[in-house]
């Protein structure tokens, strides 16, 4: 059983008996610490701040991850706090899978990657939208000061 822990106290597990998912940019199991706060990030598409979608899949993928980081930052979280991703892909194929895996591994920069489910879909919310990524993050309990 492979165990890895990152700064946010998430423990990523890739148990013996399951194939090694590391090259594909995810872990099989993620354990969160006891007194965690949960951060739920809605699906982030590849649109920029003006709502413009690039036509190319790779550009939408990179923008989706940038949007995810922006949303996490607003919650005082980062990619290292993400326990789970769900990735929805229009026109899924092996080339897109390789690109997603590579981009996720680059974004996590050698840190353990979260649990992840990729779901091929026929369509997303907007015309031309090719990818959407949502996340669940876990933050260690913090002392909250009364307002």
mmCIF file of C-alpha atoms in Angstrom:
data_model
loop_
_atom_site.group_PDB
_atom_site.id
_atom_site.type_symbol
_atom_site.label_atom_id
_atom_site.label_comp_id
_atom_site.label_asym_id
_atom_site.label_seq_id
_atom_site.Cartn_x
_atom_site.Cartn_y
_atom_site.Cartn_z
ATOM 1 C CA UNK A 1 0.000 0.000 0.000
ATOM 2 C CA UNK A 2 1.444 3.346 -1.040
ATOM 3 C CA UNK A 3 0.794 6.238 1.351
ATOM 4 C CA UNK A 4 1.573 9.854 0.726
ATOM 5 C CA UNK A 5 0.628 12.852 2.819
ATOM 6 C CA UNK A 6 0.774 16.483 1.749
ATOM 7 C CA UNK A 7 0.810 19.761 3.685
ATOM 8 C CA UNK A 8 -2.967 19.881 4.137
ATOM 9 C CA UNK A 9 -2.942 16.528 5.959
ATOM 10 C CA UNK A 10 -4.681 14.610 3.192
ATOM 11 C CA UNK A 11 -3.437 11.040 2.876
ATOM 12 C CA UNK A 12 -3.451 9.552 -0.606
ATOM 13 C CA UNK A 13 -3.555 5.750 -0.872
ATOM 14 C CA UNK A 14 -2.928 3.478 -3.833
ATOM 15 C CA UNK A 15 -3.482 0.026 -2.341
ATOM 16 C CA UNK A 16 -1.700 -3.120 -3.455
ATOM 17 C CA UNK A 17 -3.961 -5.073 -5.775
ATOM 18 C CA UNK A 18 -4.967 -1.957 -7.753
ATOM 19 C CA UNK A 19 -2.930 -0.601 -10.645
ATOM 20 C CA UNK A 20 -0.756 2.488 -10.082
ATOM 21 C CA UNK A 21 -2.854 5.488 -11.199
ATOM 22 C CA UNK A 22 -0.086 8.035 -10.589
ATOM 23 C CA UNK A 23 0.817 8.505 -14.287
ATOM 24 C CA UNK A 24 -2.855 9.243 -14.989
ATOM 25 C CA UNK A 25 -2.977 12.058 -12.434
ATOM 26 C CA UNK A 26 -5.076 10.613 -9.613
ATOM 27 C CA UNK A 27 -5.065 8.457 -6.480
ATOM 28 C CA UNK A 28 -7.479 5.625 -5.700
ATOM 29 C CA UNK A 29 -8.305 6.724 -2.136
ATOM 30 C CA UNK A 30 -7.984 9.974 -0.164
ATOM 31 C CA UNK A 31 -8.349 10.214 3.608
ATOM 32 C CA UNK A 32 -9.115 13.588 5.187
ATOM 33 C CA UNK A 33 -8.166 14.735 8.695
ATOM 34 C CA UNK A 34 -10.629 14.645 11.602
ATOM 35 C CA UNK A 35 -11.768 18.213 12.141
ATOM 36 C CA UNK A 36 -11.886 19.295 8.491
ATOM 37 C CA UNK A 37 -13.814 22.033 6.791
ATOM 38 C CA UNK A 38 -15.103 21.059 3.368
ATOM 39 C CA UNK A 39 -14.855 23.214 0.255
ATOM 40 C CA UNK A 40 -17.170 22.323 -2.633
ATOM 41 C CA UNK A 41 -16.273 23.965 -5.937
ATOM 42 C CA UNK A 42 -18.854 23.951 -8.721
ATOM 43 C CA UNK A 43 -17.855 22.703 -12.131
ATOM 44 C CA UNK A 44 -15.360 25.069 -13.702
ATOM 45 C CA UNK A 45 -15.425 25.251 -17.469
ATOM 46 C CA UNK A 46 -12.895 26.643 -19.871
ATOM 47 C CA UNK A 47 -14.418 30.102 -20.131
ATOM 48 C CA UNK A 48 -12.348 33.146 -19.199
ATOM 49 C CA UNK A 49 -13.554 35.922 -16.878
ATOM 50 C CA UNK A 50 -15.495 37.438 -19.800
ATOM 51 C CA UNK A 51 -17.282 34.157 -20.498
ATOM 52 C CA UNK A 52 -15.327 33.470 -23.681
ATOM 53 C CA UNK A 53 -14.543 29.839 -24.540
ATOM 54 C CA UNK A 54 -11.530 28.933 -26.649
ATOM 55 C CA UNK A 55 -12.296 26.476 -29.440
ATOM 56 C CA UNK A 56 -9.388 24.131 -28.582
ATOM 57 C CA UNK A 57 -9.746 21.411 -25.947
ATOM 58 C CA UNK A 58 -6.283 21.983 -24.442
ATOM 59 C CA UNK A 59 -6.923 25.703 -23.918
ATOM 60 C CA UNK A 60 -10.262 24.959 -22.254
ATOM 61 C CA UNK A 61 -8.592 22.332 -20.037
ATOM 62 C CA UNK A 62 -5.913 24.775 -18.873
ATOM 63 C CA UNK A 63 -8.493 27.533 -18.306
ATOM 64 C CA UNK A 64 -10.705 25.107 -16.335
ATOM 65 C CA UNK A 65 -7.806 24.373 -13.997
ATOM 66 C CA UNK A 66 -6.958 28.070 -13.708
ATOM 67 C CA UNK A 67 -10.603 28.760 -12.828
ATOM 68 C CA UNK A 68 -10.489 25.961 -10.256
ATOM 69 C CA UNK A 69 -7.416 27.527 -8.638
ATOM 70 C CA UNK A 70 -9.180 30.917 -8.552
ATOM 71 C CA UNK A 71 -12.218 29.376 -6.830
ATOM 72 C CA UNK A 72 -10.059 27.478 -4.335
ATOM 73 C CA UNK A 73 -8.045 30.596 -3.555
ATOM 74 C CA UNK A 74 -11.267 32.432 -2.687
ATOM 75 C CA UNK A 75 -11.820 29.742 -0.024
ATOM 76 C CA UNK A 76 -8.194 30.042 1.182
ATOM 77 C CA UNK A 77 -7.434 26.628 -0.295
ATOM 78 C CA UNK A 78 -5.167 25.329 -3.039
ATOM 79 C CA UNK A 79 -4.701 22.307 -5.264
ATOM 80 C CA UNK A 80 -2.883 20.536 -2.415
ATOM 81 C CA UNK A 81 -6.175 20.601 -0.455
ATOM 82 C CA UNK A 82 -8.243 18.916 -3.182
ATOM 83 C CA UNK A 83 -9.469 15.480 -2.125
ATOM 84 C CA UNK A 84 -11.611 14.719 -5.183
ATOM 85 C CA UNK A 85 -12.057 15.883 -8.771
ATOM 86 C CA UNK A 86 -14.830 15.097 -11.210
ATOM 87 C CA UNK A 87 -13.950 15.799 -14.843
ATOM 88 C CA UNK A 88 -16.668 15.894 -17.498
ATOM 89 C CA UNK A 89 -15.426 15.646 -21.087
ATOM 90 C CA UNK A 90 -17.269 16.064 -24.386
ATOM 91 C CA UNK A 91 -15.819 13.938 -27.202
ATOM 92 C CA UNK A 92 -13.639 11.917 -24.853
ATOM 93 C CA UNK A 93 -10.837 9.892 -26.457
ATOM 94 C CA UNK A 94 -7.391 8.537 -25.562
ATOM 95 C CA UNK A 95 -5.648 11.710 -26.771
ATOM 96 C CA UNK A 96 -7.774 13.861 -24.451
ATOM 97 C CA UNK A 97 -7.178 11.422 -21.588
ATOM 98 C CA UNK A 98 -3.401 11.695 -22.051
ATOM 99 C CA UNK A 99 -3.630 15.486 -22.157
ATOM 100 C CA UNK A 100 -5.781 15.590 -19.013
ATOM 101 C CA UNK A 101 -3.398 13.244 -17.173
ATOM 102 C CA UNK A 102 -0.357 15.278 -18.206
ATOM 103 C CA UNK A 103 -1.967 18.594 -17.286
ATOM 104 C CA UNK A 104 -3.180 17.350 -13.883
ATOM 105 C CA UNK A 105 0.287 15.989 -13.074
ATOM 106 C CA UNK A 106 1.861 19.315 -14.111
ATOM 107 C CA UNK A 107 -0.632 21.315 -12.015
ATOM 108 C CA UNK A 108 0.000 19.193 -8.913
ATOM 109 C CA UNK A 109 3.769 19.548 -9.533
ATOM 110 C CA UNK A 110 4.854 16.246 -8.022
ATOM 111 C CA UNK A 111 2.464 16.413 -5.060
ATOM 112 C CA UNK A 112 0.064 13.505 -4.504
ATOM 113 C CA UNK A 113 -2.969 13.827 -6.778
ATOM 114 C CA UNK A 114 -6.591 13.602 -5.608
ATOM 115 C CA UNK A 115 -9.154 10.903 -6.206
ATOM 116 C CA UNK A 116 -10.753 11.524 -9.598
ATOM 117 C CA UNK A 117 -13.561 10.361 -11.819
ATOM 118 C CA UNK A 118 -13.643 11.210 -15.529
ATOM 119 C CA UNK A 119 -17.082 11.070 -17.140
ATOM 120 C CA UNK A 120 -17.569 11.290 -20.919
ATOM 121 C CA UNK A 121 -20.688 13.341 -21.671
ATOM 122 C CA UNK A 122 -22.499 14.270 -24.884
ATOM 123 C CA UNK A 123 -22.821 17.952 -23.965
ATOM 124 C CA UNK A 124 -22.096 20.507 -21.244
ATOM 125 C CA UNK A 125 -23.911 23.680 -20.191
ATOM 126 C CA UNK A 126 -22.628 26.033 -22.905
ATOM 127 C CA UNK A 127 -22.374 25.598 -26.662
ATOM 128 C CA UNK A 128 -18.757 24.757 -27.456
ATOM 129 C CA UNK A 129 -17.894 23.793 -23.864
ATOM 130 C CA UNK A 130 -15.628 20.709 -23.982
ATOM 131 C CA UNK A 131 -14.576 20.180 -20.344
ATOM 132 C CA UNK A 132 -15.793 20.942 -16.833
ATOM 133 C CA UNK A 133 -13.958 20.188 -13.575
ATOM 134 C CA UNK A 134 -15.467 20.256 -10.097
ATOM 135 C CA UNK A 135 -13.644 19.658 -6.833
ATOM 136 C CA UNK A 136 -14.052 18.846 -3.183
ATOM 137 C CA UNK A 137 -11.277 20.151 -0.943
ATOM 138 C CA UNK A 138 -10.558 19.606 2.728
ATOM 139 C CA UNK A 139 -9.070 22.224 5.031
ATOM 140 C CA UNK A 140 -7.684 21.360 8.432
ATOM 141 C CA UNK A 141 -9.751 22.880 11.244
ATOM 142 C CA UNK A 142 -8.887 26.491 11.962
ATOM 143 C CA UNK A 143 -9.604 28.629 14.943
ATOM 144 C CA UNK A 144 -12.351 31.039 13.944
ATOM 145 C CA UNK A 145 -12.351 34.441 15.632
ATOM 146 C CA UNK A 146 -15.775 35.933 16.381
ATOM 147 C CA UNK A 147 -16.682 38.910 14.219
#
